Short mmCIF file of C-alpha atoms in Angstrom, two decimals:
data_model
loop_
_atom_site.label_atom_id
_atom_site.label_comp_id
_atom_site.label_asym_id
_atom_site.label_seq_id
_atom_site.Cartn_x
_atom_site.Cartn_y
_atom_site.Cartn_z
CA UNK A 1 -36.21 57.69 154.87
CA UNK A 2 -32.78 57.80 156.46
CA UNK A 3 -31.04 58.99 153.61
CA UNK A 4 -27.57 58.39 153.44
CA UNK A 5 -26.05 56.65 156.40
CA UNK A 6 -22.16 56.52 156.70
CA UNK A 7 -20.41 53.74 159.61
CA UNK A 8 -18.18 54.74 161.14
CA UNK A 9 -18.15 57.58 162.44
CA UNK A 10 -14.80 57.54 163.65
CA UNK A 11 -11.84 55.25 162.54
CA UNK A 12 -7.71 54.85 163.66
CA UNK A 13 -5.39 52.77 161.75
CA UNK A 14 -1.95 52.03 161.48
CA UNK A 15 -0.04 52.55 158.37
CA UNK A 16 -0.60 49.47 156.48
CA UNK A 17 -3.56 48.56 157.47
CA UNK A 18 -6.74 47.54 155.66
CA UNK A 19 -10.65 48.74 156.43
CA UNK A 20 -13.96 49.26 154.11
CA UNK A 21 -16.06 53.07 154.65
CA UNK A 22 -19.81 51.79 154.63
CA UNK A 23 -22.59 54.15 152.69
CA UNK A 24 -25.75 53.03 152.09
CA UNK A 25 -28.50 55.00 150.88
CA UNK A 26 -32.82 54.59 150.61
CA UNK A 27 -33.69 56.72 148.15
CA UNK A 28 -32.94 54.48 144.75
CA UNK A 29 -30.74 56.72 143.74
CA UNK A 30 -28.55 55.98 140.57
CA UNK A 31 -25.85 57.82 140.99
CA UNK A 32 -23.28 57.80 144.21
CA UNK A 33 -19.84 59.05 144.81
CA UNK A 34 -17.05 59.34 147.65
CA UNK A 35 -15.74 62.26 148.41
CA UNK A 36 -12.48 62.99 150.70
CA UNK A 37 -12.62 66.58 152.15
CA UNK A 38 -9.12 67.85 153.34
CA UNK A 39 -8.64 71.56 154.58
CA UNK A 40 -8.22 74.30 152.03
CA UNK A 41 -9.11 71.60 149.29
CA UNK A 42 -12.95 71.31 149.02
CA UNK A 43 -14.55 68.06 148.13
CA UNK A 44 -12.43 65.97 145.68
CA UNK A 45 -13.70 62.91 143.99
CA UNK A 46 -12.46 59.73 144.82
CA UNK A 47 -14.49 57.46 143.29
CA UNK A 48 -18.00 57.15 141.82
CA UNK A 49 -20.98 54.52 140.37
CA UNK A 50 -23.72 55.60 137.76
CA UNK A 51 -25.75 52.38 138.57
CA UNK A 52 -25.42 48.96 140.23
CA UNK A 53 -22.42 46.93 138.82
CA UNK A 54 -20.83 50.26 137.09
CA UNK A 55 -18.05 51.57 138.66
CA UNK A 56 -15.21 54.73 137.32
CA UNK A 57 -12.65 56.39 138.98
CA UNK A 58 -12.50 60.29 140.11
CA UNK A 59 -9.91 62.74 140.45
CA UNK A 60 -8.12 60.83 143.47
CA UNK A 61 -8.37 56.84 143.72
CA UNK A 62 -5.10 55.60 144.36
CA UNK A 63 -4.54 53.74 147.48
CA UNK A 64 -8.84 52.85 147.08
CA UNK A 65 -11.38 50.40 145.39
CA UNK A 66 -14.98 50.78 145.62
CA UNK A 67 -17.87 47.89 144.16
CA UNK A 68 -21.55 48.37 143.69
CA UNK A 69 -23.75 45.12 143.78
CA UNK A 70 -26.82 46.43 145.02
CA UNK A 71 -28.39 49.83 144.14
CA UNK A 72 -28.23 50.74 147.78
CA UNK A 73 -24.46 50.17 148.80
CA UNK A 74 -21.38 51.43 147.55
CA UNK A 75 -18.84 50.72 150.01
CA UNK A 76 -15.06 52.41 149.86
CA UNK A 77 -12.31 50.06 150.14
CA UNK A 78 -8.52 51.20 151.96
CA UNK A 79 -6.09 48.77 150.63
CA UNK A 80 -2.99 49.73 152.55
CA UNK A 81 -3.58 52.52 154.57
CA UNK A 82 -1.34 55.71 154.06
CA UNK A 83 -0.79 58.89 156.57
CA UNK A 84 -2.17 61.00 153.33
CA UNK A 85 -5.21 59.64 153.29
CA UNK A 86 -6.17 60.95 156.90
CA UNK A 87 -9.11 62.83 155.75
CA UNK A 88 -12.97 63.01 156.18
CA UNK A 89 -14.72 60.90 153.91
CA UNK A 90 -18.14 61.67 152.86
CA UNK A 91 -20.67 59.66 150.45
CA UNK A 92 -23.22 61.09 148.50
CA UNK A 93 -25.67 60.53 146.10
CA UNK A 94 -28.52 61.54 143.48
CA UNK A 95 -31.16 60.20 140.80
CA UNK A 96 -29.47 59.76 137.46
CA UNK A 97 -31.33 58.96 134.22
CA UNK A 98 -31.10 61.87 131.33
CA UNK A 99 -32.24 64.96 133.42
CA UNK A 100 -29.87 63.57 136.40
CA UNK A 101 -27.34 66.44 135.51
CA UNK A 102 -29.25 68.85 137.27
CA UNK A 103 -30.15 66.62 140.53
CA UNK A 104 -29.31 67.72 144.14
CA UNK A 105 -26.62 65.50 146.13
CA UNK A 106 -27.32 64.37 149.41
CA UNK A 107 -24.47 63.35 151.47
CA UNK A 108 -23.83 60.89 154.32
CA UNK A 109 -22.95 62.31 157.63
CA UNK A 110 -19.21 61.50 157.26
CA UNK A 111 -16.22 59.06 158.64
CA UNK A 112 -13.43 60.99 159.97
CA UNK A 113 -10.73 58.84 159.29
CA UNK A 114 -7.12 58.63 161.12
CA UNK A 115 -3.84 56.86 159.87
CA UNK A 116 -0.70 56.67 162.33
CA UNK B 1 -11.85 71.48 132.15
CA UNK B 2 -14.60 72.45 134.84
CA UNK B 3 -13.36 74.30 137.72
CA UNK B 4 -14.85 76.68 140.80
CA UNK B 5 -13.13 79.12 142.46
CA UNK B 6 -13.76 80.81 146.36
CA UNK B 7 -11.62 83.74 146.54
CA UNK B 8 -12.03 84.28 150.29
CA UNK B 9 -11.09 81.63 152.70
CA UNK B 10 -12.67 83.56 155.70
CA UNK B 11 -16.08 86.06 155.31
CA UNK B 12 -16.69 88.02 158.79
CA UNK B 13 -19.45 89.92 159.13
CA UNK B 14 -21.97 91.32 161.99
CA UNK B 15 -25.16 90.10 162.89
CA UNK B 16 -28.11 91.87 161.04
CA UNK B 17 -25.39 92.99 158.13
CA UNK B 18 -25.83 91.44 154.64
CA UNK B 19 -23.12 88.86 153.59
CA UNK B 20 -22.02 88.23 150.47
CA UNK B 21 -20.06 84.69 149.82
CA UNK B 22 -18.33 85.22 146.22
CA UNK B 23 -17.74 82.29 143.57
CA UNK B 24 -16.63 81.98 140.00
CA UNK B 25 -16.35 79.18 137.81
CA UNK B 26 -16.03 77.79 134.44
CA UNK B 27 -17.54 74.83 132.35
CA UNK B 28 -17.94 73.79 128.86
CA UNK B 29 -21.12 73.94 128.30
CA UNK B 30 -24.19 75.25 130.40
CA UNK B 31 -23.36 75.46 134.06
CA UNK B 32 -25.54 73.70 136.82
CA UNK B 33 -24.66 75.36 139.84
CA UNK B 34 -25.09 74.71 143.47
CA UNK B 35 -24.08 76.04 147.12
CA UNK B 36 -24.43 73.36 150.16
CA UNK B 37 -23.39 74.78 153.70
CA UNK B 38 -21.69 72.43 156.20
CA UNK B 39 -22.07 72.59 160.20
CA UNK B 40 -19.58 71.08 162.38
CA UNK B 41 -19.07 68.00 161.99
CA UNK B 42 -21.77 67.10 159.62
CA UNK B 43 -22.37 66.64 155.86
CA UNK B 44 -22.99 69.00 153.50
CA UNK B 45 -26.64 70.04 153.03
CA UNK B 46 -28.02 71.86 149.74
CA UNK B 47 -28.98 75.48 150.24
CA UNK B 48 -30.22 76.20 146.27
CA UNK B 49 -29.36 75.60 142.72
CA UNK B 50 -29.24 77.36 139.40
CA UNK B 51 -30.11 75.23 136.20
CA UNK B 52 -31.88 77.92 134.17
CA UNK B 53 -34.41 80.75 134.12
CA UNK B 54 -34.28 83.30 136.69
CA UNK B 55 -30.74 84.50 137.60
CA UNK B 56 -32.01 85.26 141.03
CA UNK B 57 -32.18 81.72 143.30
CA UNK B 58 -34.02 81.65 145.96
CA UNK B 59 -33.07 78.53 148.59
CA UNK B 60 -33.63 77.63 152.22
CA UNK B 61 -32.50 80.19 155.38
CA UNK B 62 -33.22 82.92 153.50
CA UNK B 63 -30.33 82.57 151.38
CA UNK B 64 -30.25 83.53 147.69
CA UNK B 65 -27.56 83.42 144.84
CA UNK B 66 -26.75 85.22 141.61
CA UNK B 67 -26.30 83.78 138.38
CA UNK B 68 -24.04 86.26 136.16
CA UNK B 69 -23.05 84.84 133.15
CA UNK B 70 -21.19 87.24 131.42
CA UNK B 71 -18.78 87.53 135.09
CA UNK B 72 -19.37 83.71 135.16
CA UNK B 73 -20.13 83.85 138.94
CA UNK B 74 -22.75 82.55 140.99
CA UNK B 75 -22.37 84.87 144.70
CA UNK B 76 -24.40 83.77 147.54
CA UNK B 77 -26.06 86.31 149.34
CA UNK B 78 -28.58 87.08 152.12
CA UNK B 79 -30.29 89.99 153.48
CA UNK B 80 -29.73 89.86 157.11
CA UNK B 81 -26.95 87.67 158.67
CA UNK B 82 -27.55 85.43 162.21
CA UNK B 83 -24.91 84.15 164.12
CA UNK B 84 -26.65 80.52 163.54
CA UNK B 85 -25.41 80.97 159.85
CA UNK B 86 -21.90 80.83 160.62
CA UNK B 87 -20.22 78.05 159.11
CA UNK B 88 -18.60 76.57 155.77
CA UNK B 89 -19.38 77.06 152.54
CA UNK B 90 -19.16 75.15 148.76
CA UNK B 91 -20.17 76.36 145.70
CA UNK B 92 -20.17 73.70 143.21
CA UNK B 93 -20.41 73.27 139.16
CA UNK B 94 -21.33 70.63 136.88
CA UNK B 95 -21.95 70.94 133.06
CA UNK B 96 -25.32 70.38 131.28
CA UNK B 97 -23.75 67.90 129.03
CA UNK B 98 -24.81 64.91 131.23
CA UNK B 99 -21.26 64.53 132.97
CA UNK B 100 -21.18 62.92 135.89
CA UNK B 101 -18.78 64.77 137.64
CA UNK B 102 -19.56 67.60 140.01
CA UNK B 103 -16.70 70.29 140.92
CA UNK B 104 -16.51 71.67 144.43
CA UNK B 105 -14.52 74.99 145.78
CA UNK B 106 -12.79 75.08 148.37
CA UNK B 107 -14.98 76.29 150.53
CA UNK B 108 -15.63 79.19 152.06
CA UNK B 109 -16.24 80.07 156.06
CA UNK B 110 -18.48 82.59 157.42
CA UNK B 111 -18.29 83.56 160.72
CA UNK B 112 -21.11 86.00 162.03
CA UNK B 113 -20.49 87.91 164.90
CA UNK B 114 -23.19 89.04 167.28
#
């Protein structure tokens, strides 16, 4: 299994400017999330999906969308890209169902994201 | 509201020394607790977890954690520090009342000196 997998690694964009974060992960799990990790601030919660087709939003979304068609993929969408959301974005995810509470996460490798 | 708190920003301690990595939190219901450790520039990766039983947890590297739930903390420990352990950590909550949501510190880094 690869787990989850992230693209890019690396990104630079000019304020204004659109782009879509891949994640995709192998395991079937229900349940993934996005994650922006700034310093001093931990891991906050951007945006998550309990299954395919299910969507919600997390502490932070502004300025992002996110869609889930397949069980696999759960890309994260910039809209208009914004100096604040220079960050490093990481995807995760875990099996769900009714005992999902108490399920590991396993997170992508990261995109380390720059906006001029 | 759920919430997790990492009183130090910085934990320095020699090589072969015990280290200690302190967090507190607070949930509604039951807590689920968890500590992941991140390397340079990679993810996070799960060290252990706390859902019940035992409040000693034992998880990978040799690390173990402390569930106290009258202090509602959950402090990482281990034995014996290496200088391979230095590096960032999270301690993170979610409730047993099948929220979604899981609640990260801020993080935590230890730097072991040899």
């Amino acid at each position: 299994n690869a787990g989850v997998t992230q693209t890019p690694k690396f990104q630079v964009l000019k304020t204004g400017q659109s782009m879509t974060l891949q994640c995709a992960q192998d395991m079937n799990h229900e349940y993934m999330s996005w994650y922006r990790q700034d310093p001093g601030m931990g891991l906050r919660l951007i945006h998550y999906s309990v299954g395919a087709g299910i969507t919600d939003q997390g502490e932070v979304p502004n300025g992002y969308n996110v869609s889930r068609s397949t069980t696999e993929d759960f890309p994260l969408r910039l809209l208009s890209a914004a100096p604040s959301q220079t960050s490093v974005y990481f995807c995760a995810s875990r099996p769900g169902g009714t005992s999902g509470s108490a399920d590991t996460q396993y997170f992508g490798p990261g995109t380390r994201l720059t906006v001029l | 509201a759920q919430s997790v708190a990492q009183p130090e920003d910085q934990v320095n301690v020699a090589e072969g020394n015990p280290l200690t990595v302190k967090c507190t939190y607070s949930v509604s219901g039951n807590p689920y607790l968890f500590w992941y450790v991140q390397y340079p520039n990679r993810g996070l990766q799960f060290l252990l977890k706390y859902i019940t039983g035992d409040n000693l947890v034992k998880g990978s590297y040799g690390f173990e954690a402390e569930f106290n739930k009258s202090q509602t903390s959950f402090h990482l420990k281990k034995p014996s520090a290496l200088v391979s352990d230095s590096a960032l950590y999270f301690c993170a909550v979610r409730d047993d009342t099948g929220g979604f949501k899981t609640i990260f510190g801020a993080g935590t880094r230890l730097f072991v000196k040899a």
